Amino acid sequence: MAGNQEIYEKALRAAENFSAQGDWTNALKAYRAAVQEFPTDIPALLGLSDAYFKLQQYQSTVRALQHVLKLHPAHGQALEKMAAVFTHLGRADQAAKTYVYAGNLQAKSGQLEAAVQFWDKAIEIDGNQIQARNNLAHALVRLGNVDRAAHELVQLAAAFQSRGDDAKARQYLNAALKIAPDADVALAALDALEGGESIADALLASTQAADDEQLGWDDHVSTEEESALLAFSALDTEEDDALPGSPREEVVELALEELANVLFEESLPDLNLAIPKSELDMLIGQAIDLHTRGDNADAIEVFETLIQHGFKRPAV
């Protein structure tokens, strides 16, 4: 049943006035009154989350933002606020994953420049964020900034070398040289890898030699695809740090990563699809969203629809 509009508007005005005065205790009471009238009102819920945050009631802040995201999963402001809460709590991994998730949603809707901003924030929080760097490199190629894309691919190569995976590191370096054949940083990194030396050290030396020169935009856009999976991380708002996943969970995560990667593929020549790629992307995005929110019954229906339309990759 609809709430009382007059009470709602009066409470919201009072909440905004209290907020402007820094009186967060009374602002919280007023926002609660507004939400009580219209529990699905986004401005009131966002204001409520701000008041909770200012009063250091962080779990309540998360719950208010979760409510917003349940109503509007792609709400950029709510996702940024959620990441800020995680950052404040020292939960860098969850903050970074939130920015990756937000970037993926923006990319899915075609807003690559906005996606880049979110992935950049993820990397600022966690420089070893493989998922964000992979997504970022792919988007930068699409946007024509191949120099910076190559730089991100070299960063990924360094990360995989540090894990002892020289084969994956080489794949990323080869991808960097395909999109930017004359990139000094990629050439230096490849020399380091072949010589058994540190890519990270070569990257640092190359960066210093460039004297912090800003990487520019290039009109050339390559269609080469990176070999790594595009990750799609759902929000994790549990109080404790996430425990290592079971084998089943790891397989599911890989499957979701593969599906998310399809959103960036321009065509699927290996499949005989009965629907346009744009429609396929919409269904995949819907399936991933339903799955990550735990709406399994509806997710199954969408997965079955994908199969019926010819999308029969193992990840489905």
PDB file of C-alpha atoms in Angstrom:
ATOM      1  CA  MET A   1       0.000   0.000   0.000  1.00  0.00           C
ATOM      2  CA  ALA A   2       1.313   3.437  -0.917  1.00  0.00           C
ATOM      3  CA  GLY A   3       2.519   5.638   1.933  1.00  0.00           C
ATOM      4  CA  ASN A   4       1.576   9.151   2.850  1.00  0.00           C
ATOM      5  CA  GLN A   5       3.192  11.495   0.319  1.00  0.00           C
ATOM      6  CA  GLU A   6       2.901  14.549   2.565  1.00  0.00           C
ATOM      7  CA  ILE A   7       4.604  12.819   5.511  1.00  0.00           C
ATOM      8  CA  TYR A   8       7.291  11.470   3.195  1.00  0.00           C
ATOM      9  CA  GLU A   9       8.107  14.868   1.670  1.00  0.00           C
ATOM     10  CA  LYS A  10       8.153  16.578   5.064  1.00  0.00           C
ATOM     11  CA  ALA A  11      10.467  13.897   6.506  1.00  0.00           C
ATOM     12  CA  LEU A  12      12.788  14.039   3.491  1.00  0.00           C
ATOM     13  CA  ARG A  13      13.079  17.842   3.677  1.00  0.00           C
ATOM     14  CA  ALA A  14      13.832  17.613   7.384  1.00  0.00           C
ATOM     15  CA  ALA A  15      16.415  14.886   6.765  1.00  0.00           C
ATOM     16  CA  GLU A  16      18.175  16.987   4.134  1.00  0.00           C
ATOM     17  CA  ASN A  17      18.228  20.008   6.456  1.00  0.00           C
ATOM     18  CA  PHE A  18      19.625  17.975   9.361  1.00  0.00           C
ATOM     19  CA  SER A  19      22.233  16.479   7.042  1.00  0.00           C
ATOM     20  CA  ALA A  20      23.333  19.926   5.869  1.00  0.00           C
ATOM     21  CA  GLN A  21      23.766  20.922   9.535  1.00  0.00           C
ATOM     22  CA  GLY A  22      25.723  17.763  10.330  1.00  0.00           C
ATOM     23  CA  ASP A  23      23.032  16.625  12.755  1.00  0.00           C
ATOM     24  CA  TRP A  24      23.175  12.996  11.714  1.00  0.00           C
ATOM     25  CA  THR A  25      21.186  11.629  14.650  1.00  0.00           C
ATOM     26  CA  ASN A  26      18.103  13.611  13.719  1.00  0.00           C
ATOM     27  CA  ALA A  27      18.813  13.117   9.998  1.00  0.00           C
ATOM     28  CA  LEU A  28      18.700   9.371  10.599  1.00  0.00           C
ATOM     29  CA  LYS A  29      15.343   9.649  12.353  1.00  0.00           C
ATOM     30  CA  ALA A  30      13.937  11.718   9.505  1.00  0.00           C
ATOM     31  CA  TYR A  31      15.242   9.390   6.784  1.00  0.00           C
ATOM     32  CA  ARG A  32      13.738   6.452   8.668  1.00  0.00           C
ATOM     33  CA  ALA A  33      10.402   8.239   8.693  1.00  0.00           C
ATOM     34  CA  ALA A  34      10.619   8.812   4.942  1.00  0.00           C
ATOM     35  CA  VAL A  35      11.562   5.195   4.268  1.00  0.00           C
ATOM     36  CA  GLN A  36       8.734   4.013   6.469  1.00  0.00           C
ATOM     37  CA  GLU A  37       6.281   5.714   4.127  1.00  0.00           C
ATOM     38  CA  PHE A  38       7.972   4.548   0.906  1.00  0.00           C
ATOM     39  CA  PRO A  39      10.354   1.622   1.602  1.00  0.00           C
ATOM     40  CA  THR A  40      11.514   1.440  -2.033  1.00  0.00           C
ATOM     41  CA  ASP A  41      12.366   5.131  -2.444  1.00  0.00           C
ATOM     42  CA  ILE A  42      15.978   5.294  -3.646  1.00  0.00           C
ATOM     43  CA  PRO A  43      16.845   8.869  -2.487  1.00  0.00           C
ATOM     44  CA  ALA A  44      15.546   8.134   1.008  1.00  0.00           C
ATOM     45  CA  LEU A  45      17.451   4.852   1.208  1.00  0.00           C
ATOM     46  CA  LEU A  46      20.672   6.490   0.006  1.00  0.00           C
ATOM     47  CA  GLY A  47      20.216   9.265   2.548  1.00  0.00           C
ATOM     48  CA  LEU A  48      19.602   6.647   5.212  1.00  0.00           C
ATOM     49  CA  SER A  49      22.859   4.916   4.284  1.00  0.00           C
ATOM     50  CA  ASP A  50      24.730   8.232   4.535  1.00  0.00           C
ATOM     51  CA  ALA A  51      23.334   8.885   8.016  1.00  0.00           C
ATOM     52  CA  TYR A  52      24.233   5.386   9.193  1.00  0.00           C
ATOM     53  CA  PHE A  53      27.743   5.822   7.814  1.00  0.00           C
ATOM     54  CA  LYS A  54      28.277   9.184   9.525  1.00  0.00           C
ATOM     55  CA  LEU A  55      27.104   7.622  12.794  1.00  0.00           C
ATOM     56  CA  GLN A  56      29.562   4.736  12.259  1.00  0.00           C
ATOM     57  CA  GLN A  57      26.756   2.184  12.083  1.00  0.00           C
ATOM     58  CA  TYR A  58      28.438   0.336   9.261  1.00  0.00           C
ATOM     59  CA  GLN A  59      26.423  -2.861   9.226  1.00  0.00           C
ATOM     60  CA  SER A  60      23.227  -0.811   8.945  1.00  0.00           C
ATOM     61  CA  THR A  61      24.885   1.206   6.173  1.00  0.00           C
ATOM     62  CA  VAL A  62      25.543  -1.999   4.244  1.00  0.00           C
ATOM     63  CA  ARG A  63      21.972  -3.218   4.742  1.00  0.00           C
ATOM     64  CA  ALA A  64      20.514   0.056   3.462  1.00  0.00           C
ATOM     65  CA  LEU A  65      22.738  -0.101   0.381  1.00  0.00           C
ATOM     66  CA  GLN A  66      21.878  -3.752  -0.159  1.00  0.00           C
ATOM     67  CA  HIS A  67      18.220  -2.725  -0.254  1.00  0.00           C
ATOM     68  CA  VAL A  68      18.996  -0.151  -2.943  1.00  0.00           C
ATOM     69  CA  LEU A  69      20.952  -2.706  -4.974  1.00  0.00           C
ATOM     70  CA  LYS A  70      18.182  -5.258  -4.673  1.00  0.00           C
ATOM     71  CA  LEU A  71      15.845  -2.700  -6.242  1.00  0.00           C
ATOM     72  CA  HIS A  72      18.413  -1.390  -8.738  1.00  0.00           C
ATOM     73  CA  PRO A  73      21.393  -3.780  -9.145  1.00  0.00           C
ATOM     74  CA  ALA A  74      23.285  -1.404 -11.439  1.00  0.00           C
ATOM     75  CA  HIS A  75      22.956   1.702  -9.258  1.00  0.00           C
ATOM     76  CA  GLY A  76      26.398   3.282  -9.583  1.00  0.00           C
ATOM     77  CA  GLN A  77      26.101   5.605  -6.605  1.00  0.00           C
ATOM     78  CA  ALA A  78      25.055   2.789  -4.287  1.00  0.00           C
ATOM     79  CA  LEU A  79      27.913   0.620  -5.491  1.00  0.00           C
ATOM     80  CA  GLU A  80      30.415   3.432  -4.922  1.00  0.00           C
ATOM     81  CA  LYS A  81      29.046   3.953  -1.423  1.00  0.00           C
ATOM     82  CA  MET A  82      29.275   0.229  -0.732  1.00  0.00           C
ATOM     83  CA  ALA A  83      32.898   0.185  -1.857  1.00  0.00           C
ATOM     84  CA  ALA A  84      33.608   3.202   0.362  1.00  0.00           C
ATOM     85  CA  VAL A  85      32.193   1.353   3.363  1.00  0.00           C
ATOM     86  CA  PHE A  86      34.335  -1.692   2.670  1.00  0.00           C
ATOM     87  CA  THR A  87      37.393   0.530   2.219  1.00  0.00           C
ATOM     88  CA  HIS A  88      36.706   2.288   5.516  1.00  0.00           C
ATOM     89  CA  LEU A  89      36.401  -1.072   7.260  1.00  0.00           C
ATOM     90  CA  GLY A  90      39.722  -2.190   5.851  1.00  0.00           C
ATOM     91  CA  ARG A  91      38.105  -4.823   3.663  1.00  0.00           C
ATOM     92  CA  ALA A  92      40.093  -3.927   0.579  1.00  0.00           C
ATOM     93  CA  ASP A  93      39.356  -7.160  -1.244  1.00  0.00           C
ATOM     94  CA  GLN A  94      35.596  -6.641  -1.024  1.00  0.00           C
ATOM     95  CA  ALA A  95      35.915  -2.972  -1.952  1.00  0.00           C
ATOM     96  CA  ALA A  96      37.920  -3.871  -5.040  1.00  0.00           C
ATOM     97  CA  LYS A  97      35.447  -6.592  -6.016  1.00  0.00           C
ATOM     98  CA  THR A  98      32.602  -4.101  -5.670  1.00  0.00           C
ATOM     99  CA  TYR A  99      34.308  -1.726  -8.098  1.00  0.00           C
ATOM    100  CA  VAL A 100      34.970  -4.616 -10.503  1.00  0.00           C
ATOM    101  CA  TYR A 101      31.302  -5.565 -10.325  1.00  0.00           C
ATOM    102  CA  ALA A 102      30.243  -1.952 -10.904  1.00  0.00           C
ATOM    103  CA  GLY A 103      32.577  -1.694 -13.876  1.00  0.00           C
ATOM    104  CA  ASN A 104      31.225  -4.894 -15.382  1.00  0.00           C
ATOM    105  CA  LEU A 105      27.683  -3.548 -15.134  1.00  0.00           C
ATOM    106  CA  GLN A 106      28.705  -0.322 -16.865  1.00  0.00           C
ATOM    107  CA  ALA A 107      30.521  -2.247 -19.595  1.00  0.00           C
ATOM    108  CA  LYS A 108      27.530  -4.495 -20.087  1.00  0.00           C
ATOM    109  CA  SER A 109      25.410  -1.427 -20.771  1.00  0.00           C
ATOM    110  CA  GLY A 110      27.972  -0.083 -23.247  1.00  0.00           C
ATOM    111  CA  GLN A 111      29.413   2.584 -20.934  1.00  0.00           C
ATOM    112  CA  LEU A 112      33.065   1.611 -21.326  1.00  0.00           C
ATOM    113  CA  GLU A 113      34.548   4.907 -20.145  1.00  0.00           C
ATOM    114  CA  ALA A 114      32.528   4.722 -16.912  1.00  0.00           C
ATOM    115  CA  ALA A 115      33.597   1.090 -16.554  1.00  0.00           C
ATOM    116  CA  VAL A 116      37.248   2.109 -16.886  1.00  0.00           C
ATOM    117  CA  GLN A 117      36.836   4.557 -14.011  1.00  0.00           C
ATOM    118  CA  PHE A 118      35.448   1.853 -11.736  1.00  0.00           C
ATOM    119  CA  TRP A 119      38.176  -0.641 -12.680  1.00  0.00           C
ATOM    120  CA  ASP A 120      40.817   2.042 -12.096  1.00  0.00           C
ATOM    121  CA  LYS A 121      39.444   2.491  -8.573  1.00  0.00           C
ATOM    122  CA  ALA A 122      39.640  -1.252  -7.982  1.00  0.00           C
ATOM    123  CA  ILE A 123      43.312  -1.204  -8.982  1.00  0.00           C
ATOM    124  CA  GLU A 124      43.996   1.828  -6.781  1.00  0.00           C
ATOM    125  CA  ILE A 125      42.750  -0.201  -3.822  1.00  0.00           C
ATOM    126  CA  ASP A 126      44.439  -3.442  -4.826  1.00  0.00           C
ATOM    127  CA  GLY A 127      47.245  -3.218  -7.364  1.00  0.00           C
ATOM    128  CA  ASN A 128      47.194  -7.004  -7.701  1.00  0.00           C
ATOM    129  CA  GLN A 129      43.551  -7.079  -8.811  1.00  0.00           C
ATOM    130  CA  ILE A 130      43.849  -9.457 -11.750  1.00  0.00           C
ATOM    131  CA  GLN A 131      40.175  -9.222 -12.652  1.00  0.00           C
ATOM    132  CA  ALA A 132      40.144  -5.432 -12.838  1.00  0.00           C
ATOM    133  CA  ARG A 133      43.353  -5.231 -14.875  1.00  0.00           C
ATOM    134  CA  ASN A 134      42.113  -7.832 -17.352  1.00  0.00           C
ATOM    135  CA  ASN A 135      38.808  -6.049 -17.821  1.00  0.00           C
ATOM    136  CA  LEU A 136      40.559  -2.692 -18.043  1.00  0.00           C
ATOM    137  CA  ALA A 137      43.010  -3.835 -20.715  1.00  0.00           C
ATOM    138  CA  HIS A 138      40.192  -5.192 -22.857  1.00  0.00           C
ATOM    139  CA  ALA A 139      38.142  -1.997 -22.532  1.00  0.00           C
ATOM    140  CA  LEU A 140      41.141   0.215 -23.311  1.00  0.00           C
ATOM    141  CA  VAL A 141      41.697  -1.672 -26.564  1.00  0.00           C
ATOM    142  CA  ARG A 142      38.074  -1.044 -27.476  1.00  0.00           C
ATOM    143  CA  LEU A 143      38.451   2.640 -26.649  1.00  0.00           C
ATOM    144  CA  GLY A 144      41.596   2.959 -28.743  1.00  0.00           C
ATOM    145  CA  ASN A 145      44.076   3.537 -25.928  1.00  0.00           C
ATOM    146  CA  VAL A 146      46.353   0.694 -27.005  1.00  0.00           C
ATOM    147  CA  ASP A 147      49.452   2.061 -25.261  1.00  0.00           C
ATOM    148  CA  ARG A 148      47.828   1.977 -21.867  1.00  0.00           C
ATOM    149  CA  ALA A 149      46.172  -1.354 -22.683  1.00  0.00           C
ATOM    150  CA  ALA A 150      49.610  -2.808 -23.406  1.00  0.00           C
ATOM    151  CA  HIS A 151      50.849  -1.414 -20.102  1.00  0.00           C
ATOM    152  CA  GLU A 152      48.023  -3.167 -18.235  1.00  0.00           C
ATOM    153  CA  LEU A 153      48.758  -6.425 -20.062  1.00  0.00           C
ATOM    154  CA  VAL A 154      52.397  -6.186 -18.972  1.00  0.00           C
ATOM    155  CA  GLN A 155      51.222  -5.638 -15.403  1.00  0.00           C
ATOM    156  CA  LEU A 156      49.183  -8.816 -15.727  1.00  0.00           C
ATOM    157  CA  ALA A 157      52.196 -10.665 -17.098  1.00  0.00           C
ATOM    158  CA  ALA A 158      54.205  -9.547 -14.070  1.00  0.00           C
ATOM    159  CA  ALA A 159      51.475 -10.779 -11.739  1.00  0.00           C
ATOM    160  CA  PHE A 160      51.387 -14.217 -13.347  1.00  0.00           C
ATOM    161  CA  GLN A 161      55.177 -14.473 -13.385  1.00  0.00           C
ATOM    162  CA  SER A 162      55.165 -13.796  -9.646  1.00  0.00           C
ATOM    163  CA  ARG A 163      52.805 -16.755  -9.288  1.00  0.00           C
ATOM    164  CA  GLY A 164      55.167 -18.976 -11.202  1.00  0.00           C
ATOM    165  CA  ASP A 165      52.964 -19.115 -14.307  1.00  0.00           C
ATOM    166  CA  ASP A 166      55.440 -18.066 -17.013  1.00  0.00           C
ATOM    167  CA  ALA A 167      53.214 -19.502 -19.760  1.00  0.00           C
ATOM    168  CA  LYS A 168      50.341 -17.178 -18.845  1.00  0.00           C
ATOM    169  CA  ALA A 169      52.779 -14.289 -18.486  1.00  0.00           C
ATOM    170  CA  ARG A 170      54.024 -14.929 -22.011  1.00  0.00           C
ATOM    171  CA  GLN A 171      50.442 -14.980 -23.344  1.00  0.00           C
ATOM    172  CA  TYR A 172      49.811 -11.531 -21.901  1.00  0.00           C
ATOM    173  CA  LEU A 173      53.074 -10.160 -23.281  1.00  0.00           C
ATOM    174  CA  ASN A 174      52.281 -11.553 -26.722  1.00  0.00           C
ATOM    175  CA  ALA A 175      48.843  -9.897 -26.517  1.00  0.00           C
ATOM    176  CA  ALA A 176      50.504  -6.602 -25.565  1.00  0.00           C
ATOM    177  CA  LEU A 177      52.847  -6.794 -28.547  1.00  0.00           C
ATOM    178  CA  LYS A 178      50.006  -7.634 -30.910  1.00  0.00           C
ATOM    179  CA  ILE A 179      48.134  -4.447 -30.060  1.00  0.00           C
ATOM    180  CA  ALA A 180      51.254  -2.282 -29.625  1.00  0.00           C
ATOM    181  CA  PRO A 181      54.197  -3.916 -31.475  1.00  0.00           C
ATOM    182  CA  ASP A 182      56.590  -1.077 -30.644  1.00  0.00           C
ATOM    183  CA  ALA A 183      55.710  -0.778 -26.948  1.00  0.00           C
ATOM    184  CA  ASP A 184      59.058  -0.488 -25.159  1.00  0.00           C
ATOM    185  CA  VAL A 185      57.586  -1.704 -21.897  1.00  0.00           C
ATOM    186  CA  ALA A 186      56.294  -4.916 -23.488  1.00  0.00           C
ATOM    187  CA  LEU A 187      59.564  -5.544 -25.322  1.00  0.00           C
ATOM    188  CA  ALA A 188      61.565  -5.011 -22.138  1.00  0.00           C
ATOM    189  CA  ALA A 189      59.225  -7.301 -20.219  1.00  0.00           C
ATOM    190  CA  LEU A 190      59.565 -10.049 -22.819  1.00  0.00           C
ATOM    191  CA  ASP A 191      63.356  -9.767 -22.681  1.00  0.00           C
ATOM    192  CA  ALA A 192      63.159 -10.071 -18.897  1.00  0.00           C
ATOM    193  CA  LEU A 193      60.924 -13.133 -19.061  1.00  0.00           C
ATOM    194  CA  GLU A 194      63.146 -14.873 -21.597  1.00  0.00           C
ATOM    195  CA  GLY A 195      66.201 -14.037 -19.512  1.00  0.00           C
ATOM    196  CA  GLY A 196      64.676 -15.379 -16.318  1.00  0.00           C
ATOM    197  CA  GLU A 197      64.528 -11.913 -14.805  1.00  0.00           C
ATOM    198  CA  SER A 198      61.694 -10.036 -13.101  1.00  0.00           C
ATOM    199  CA  ILE A 199      59.060  -8.441 -15.335  1.00  0.00           C
ATOM    200  CA  ALA A 200      58.116  -6.199 -12.420  1.00  0.00           C
ATOM    201  CA  ASP A 201      61.666  -4.825 -12.282  1.00  0.00           C
ATOM    202  CA  ALA A 202      61.687  -4.264 -16.045  1.00  0.00           C
ATOM    203  CA  LEU A 203      58.321  -2.525 -15.779  1.00  0.00           C
ATOM    204  CA  LEU A 204      59.610  -0.252 -13.022  1.00  0.00           C
ATOM    205  CA  ALA A 205      62.746   0.608 -14.974  1.00  0.00           C
ATOM    206  CA  SER A 206      60.733   1.325 -18.113  1.00  0.00           C
ATOM    207  CA  THR A 207      58.321   3.539 -16.197  1.00  0.00           C
ATOM    208  CA  GLN A 208      61.148   5.520 -14.661  1.00  0.00           C
ATOM    209  CA  ALA A 209      62.838   5.859 -18.051  1.00  0.00           C
ATOM    210  CA  ALA A 210      59.644   7.257 -19.490  1.00  0.00           C
ATOM    211  CA  ASP A 211      59.902   9.958 -16.802  1.00  0.00           C
ATOM    212  CA  ASP A 212      56.253   9.521 -15.871  1.00  0.00           C
ATOM    213  CA  GLU A 213      55.134  10.425 -19.371  1.00  0.00           C
ATOM    214  CA  GLN A 214      51.367  10.188 -19.637  1.00  0.00           C
ATOM    215  CA  LEU A 215      50.170   7.458 -21.932  1.00  0.00           C
ATOM    216  CA  GLY A 216      48.194   8.870 -24.880  1.00  0.00           C
ATOM    217  CA  TRP A 217      45.288   7.779 -26.992  1.00  0.00           C
ATOM    218  CA  ASP A 218      45.736   6.066 -30.326  1.00  0.00           C
ATOM    219  CA  ASP A 219      43.265   5.887 -33.181  1.00  0.00           C
ATOM    220  CA  HIS A 220      44.144   2.268 -33.985  1.00  0.00           C
ATOM    221  CA  VAL A 221      41.820  -0.292 -32.434  1.00  0.00           C
ATOM    222  CA  SER A 222      42.881  -3.934 -32.554  1.00  0.00           C
ATOM    223  CA  THR A 223      40.411  -6.804 -32.557  1.00  0.00           C
ATOM    224  CA  GLU A 224      42.801  -9.157 -30.755  1.00  0.00           C
ATOM    225  CA  GLU A 225      41.186 -10.776 -27.742  1.00  0.00           C
ATOM    226  CA  GLU A 226      43.036 -11.292 -24.483  1.00  0.00           C
ATOM    227  CA  SER A 227      43.332 -14.915 -23.435  1.00  0.00           C
ATOM    228  CA  ALA A 228      42.421 -14.570 -19.790  1.00  0.00           C
ATOM    229  CA  LEU A 229      38.895 -14.839 -18.454  1.00  0.00           C
ATOM    230  CA  LEU A 230      36.839 -11.746 -17.675  1.00  0.00           C
ATOM    231  CA  ALA A 231      35.827 -11.949 -14.069  1.00  0.00           C
ATOM    232  CA  PHE A 232      32.412 -11.106 -12.724  1.00  0.00           C
ATOM    233  CA  SER A 233      32.395 -10.747  -8.936  1.00  0.00           C
ATOM    234  CA  ALA A 234      29.186 -10.469  -6.975  1.00  0.00           C
ATOM    235  CA  LEU A 235      29.017  -8.426  -3.801  1.00  0.00           C
ATOM    236  CA  ASP A 236      30.040 -10.212  -0.629  1.00  0.00           C
ATOM    237  CA  THR A 237      28.770  -8.441   2.456  1.00  0.00           C
ATOM    238  CA  GLU A 238      29.417 -11.093   5.082  1.00  0.00           C
ATOM    239  CA  GLU A 239      31.172  -9.771   8.165  1.00  0.00           C
ATOM    240  CA  ASP A 240      33.914 -12.416   8.111  1.00  0.00           C
ATOM    241  CA  ASP A 241      36.428 -12.735   5.312  1.00  0.00           C
ATOM    242  CA  ALA A 242      35.349 -15.159   2.627  1.00  0.00           C
ATOM    243  CA  LEU A 243      36.645 -18.686   3.099  1.00  0.00           C
ATOM    244  CA  PRO A 244      38.274 -20.564   0.221  1.00  0.00           C
ATOM    245  CA  GLY A 245      35.588 -21.813  -2.133  1.00  0.00           C
ATOM    246  CA  SER A 246      34.699 -25.427  -2.623  1.00  0.00           C
ATOM    247  CA  PRO A 247      35.609 -27.126  -5.929  1.00  0.00           C
ATOM    248  CA  ARG A 248      32.004 -26.687  -7.042  1.00  0.00           C
ATOM    249  CA  GLU A 249      32.054 -22.959  -6.220  1.00  0.00           C
ATOM    250  CA  GLU A 250      35.316 -22.531  -8.098  1.00  0.00           C
ATOM    251  CA  VAL A 251      33.845 -24.212 -11.190  1.00  0.00           C
ATOM    252  CA  VAL A 252      30.748 -22.009 -10.969  1.00  0.00           C
ATOM    253  CA  GLU A 253      32.914 -18.897 -10.678  1.00  0.00           C
ATOM    254  CA  LEU A 254      34.901 -19.890 -13.757  1.00  0.00           C
ATOM    255  CA  ALA A 255      31.678 -20.495 -15.671  1.00  0.00           C
ATOM    256  CA  LEU A 256      30.368 -17.046 -14.736  1.00  0.00           C
ATOM    257  CA  GLU A 257      33.693 -15.532 -15.796  1.00  0.00           C
ATOM    258  CA  GLU A 258      33.426 -17.186 -19.198  1.00  0.00           C
ATOM    259  CA  LEU A 259      29.866 -15.963 -19.646  1.00  0.00           C
ATOM    260  CA  ALA A 260      30.816 -12.411 -18.686  1.00  0.00           C
ATOM    261  CA  ASN A 261      33.664 -12.513 -21.197  1.00  0.00           C
ATOM    262  CA  VAL A 262      31.164 -13.202 -23.987  1.00  0.00           C
ATOM    263  CA  LEU A 263      29.729  -9.713 -23.437  1.00  0.00           C
ATOM    264  CA  PHE A 264      32.965  -8.289 -24.858  1.00  0.00           C
ATOM    265  CA  GLU A 265      33.197 -10.590 -27.861  1.00  0.00           C
ATOM    266  CA  GLU A 266      32.119  -8.898 -31.073  1.00  0.00           C
ATOM    267  CA  SER A 267      30.967 -12.113 -32.735  1.00  0.00           C
ATOM    268  CA  LEU A 268      30.621 -15.825 -31.987  1.00  0.00           C
ATOM    269  CA  PRO A 269      31.547 -17.651 -35.202  1.00  0.00           C
ATOM    270  CA  ASP A 270      31.697 -21.013 -33.424  1.00  0.00           C
ATOM    271  CA  LEU A 271      27.976 -20.924 -32.636  1.00  0.00           C
ATOM    272  CA  ASN A 272      24.849 -21.110 -34.760  1.00  0.00           C
ATOM    273  CA  LEU A 273      22.755 -18.545 -32.933  1.00  0.00           C
ATOM    274  CA  ALA A 274      19.057 -17.997 -33.546  1.00  0.00           C
ATOM    275  CA  ILE A 275      19.109 -14.468 -32.080  1.00  0.00           C
ATOM    276  CA  PRO A 276      21.219 -11.318 -32.614  1.00  0.00           C
ATOM    277  CA  LYS A 277      24.356 -10.862 -30.502  1.00  0.00           C
ATOM    278  CA  SER A 278      22.793  -7.872 -28.746  1.00  0.00           C
ATOM    279  CA  GLU A 279      19.874  -9.967 -27.559  1.00  0.00           C
ATOM    280  CA  LEU A 280      22.236 -12.727 -26.489  1.00  0.00           C
ATOM    281  CA  ASP A 281      24.229 -10.229 -24.414  1.00  0.00           C
ATOM    282  CA  MET A 282      21.062  -9.069 -22.709  1.00  0.00           C
ATOM    283  CA  LEU A 283      20.108 -12.643 -21.771  1.00  0.00           C
ATOM    284  CA  ILE A 284      23.602 -13.447 -20.520  1.00  0.00           C
ATOM    285  CA  GLY A 285      23.660 -10.320 -18.373  1.00  0.00           C
ATOM    286  CA  GLN A 286      20.231 -11.208 -17.000  1.00  0.00           C
ATOM    287  CA  ALA A 287      21.301 -14.785 -16.232  1.00  0.00           C
ATOM    288  CA  ILE A 288      24.470 -13.683 -14.434  1.00  0.00           C
ATOM    289  CA  ASP A 289      22.585 -11.100 -12.413  1.00  0.00           C
ATOM    290  CA  LEU A 290      19.894 -13.583 -11.357  1.00  0.00           C
ATOM    291  CA  HIS A 291      22.469 -16.229 -10.494  1.00  0.00           C
ATOM    292  CA  THR A 292      24.658 -13.935  -8.392  1.00  0.00           C
ATOM    293  CA  ARG A 293      21.576 -12.699  -6.509  1.00  0.00           C
ATOM    294  CA  GLY A 294      20.579 -16.268  -5.689  1.00  0.00           C
ATOM    295  CA  ASP A 295      17.421 -16.242  -7.810  1.00  0.00           C
ATOM    296  CA  ASN A 296      18.135 -19.746  -9.077  1.00  0.00           C
ATOM    297  CA  ALA A 297      14.739 -20.641 -10.529  1.00  0.00           C
ATOM    298  CA  ASP A 298      14.628 -17.615 -12.818  1.00  0.00           C
ATOM    299  CA  ALA A 299      18.325 -17.992 -13.638  1.00  0.00           C
ATOM    300  CA  ILE A 300      17.693 -21.573 -14.787  1.00  0.00           C
ATOM    301  CA  GLU A 301      14.948 -20.382 -17.119  1.00  0.00           C
ATOM    302  CA  VAL A 302      17.273 -17.861 -18.741  1.00  0.00           C
ATOM    303  CA  PHE A 303      20.095 -20.409 -19.054  1.00  0.00           C
ATOM    304  CA  GLU A 304      17.664 -22.798 -20.755  1.00  0.00           C
ATOM    305  CA  THR A 305      16.575 -20.008 -23.087  1.00  0.00           C
ATOM    306  CA  LEU A 306      20.208 -19.400 -24.036  1.00  0.00           C
ATOM    307  CA  ILE A 307      20.626 -23.076 -24.905  1.00  0.00           C
ATOM    308  CA  GLN A 308      17.423 -23.067 -26.973  1.00  0.00           C
ATOM    309  CA  HIS A 309      18.781 -20.133 -28.990  1.00  0.00           C
ATOM    310  CA  GLY A 310      21.966 -22.022 -29.829  1.00  0.00           C
ATOM    311  CA  PHE A 311      24.305 -20.782 -27.121  1.00  0.00           C
ATOM    312  CA  LYS A 312      25.617 -24.191 -26.045  1.00  0.00           C
ATOM    313  CA  ARG A 313      28.996 -23.430 -24.572  1.00  0.00           C
ATOM    314  CA  PRO A 314      29.976 -25.562 -21.543  1.00  0.00           C
ATOM    315  CA  ALA A 315      29.763 -22.594 -19.191  1.00  0.00           C
ATOM    316  CA  VAL A 316      25.972 -22.513 -19.641  1.00  0.00           C
TER     317      VAL A 316
END
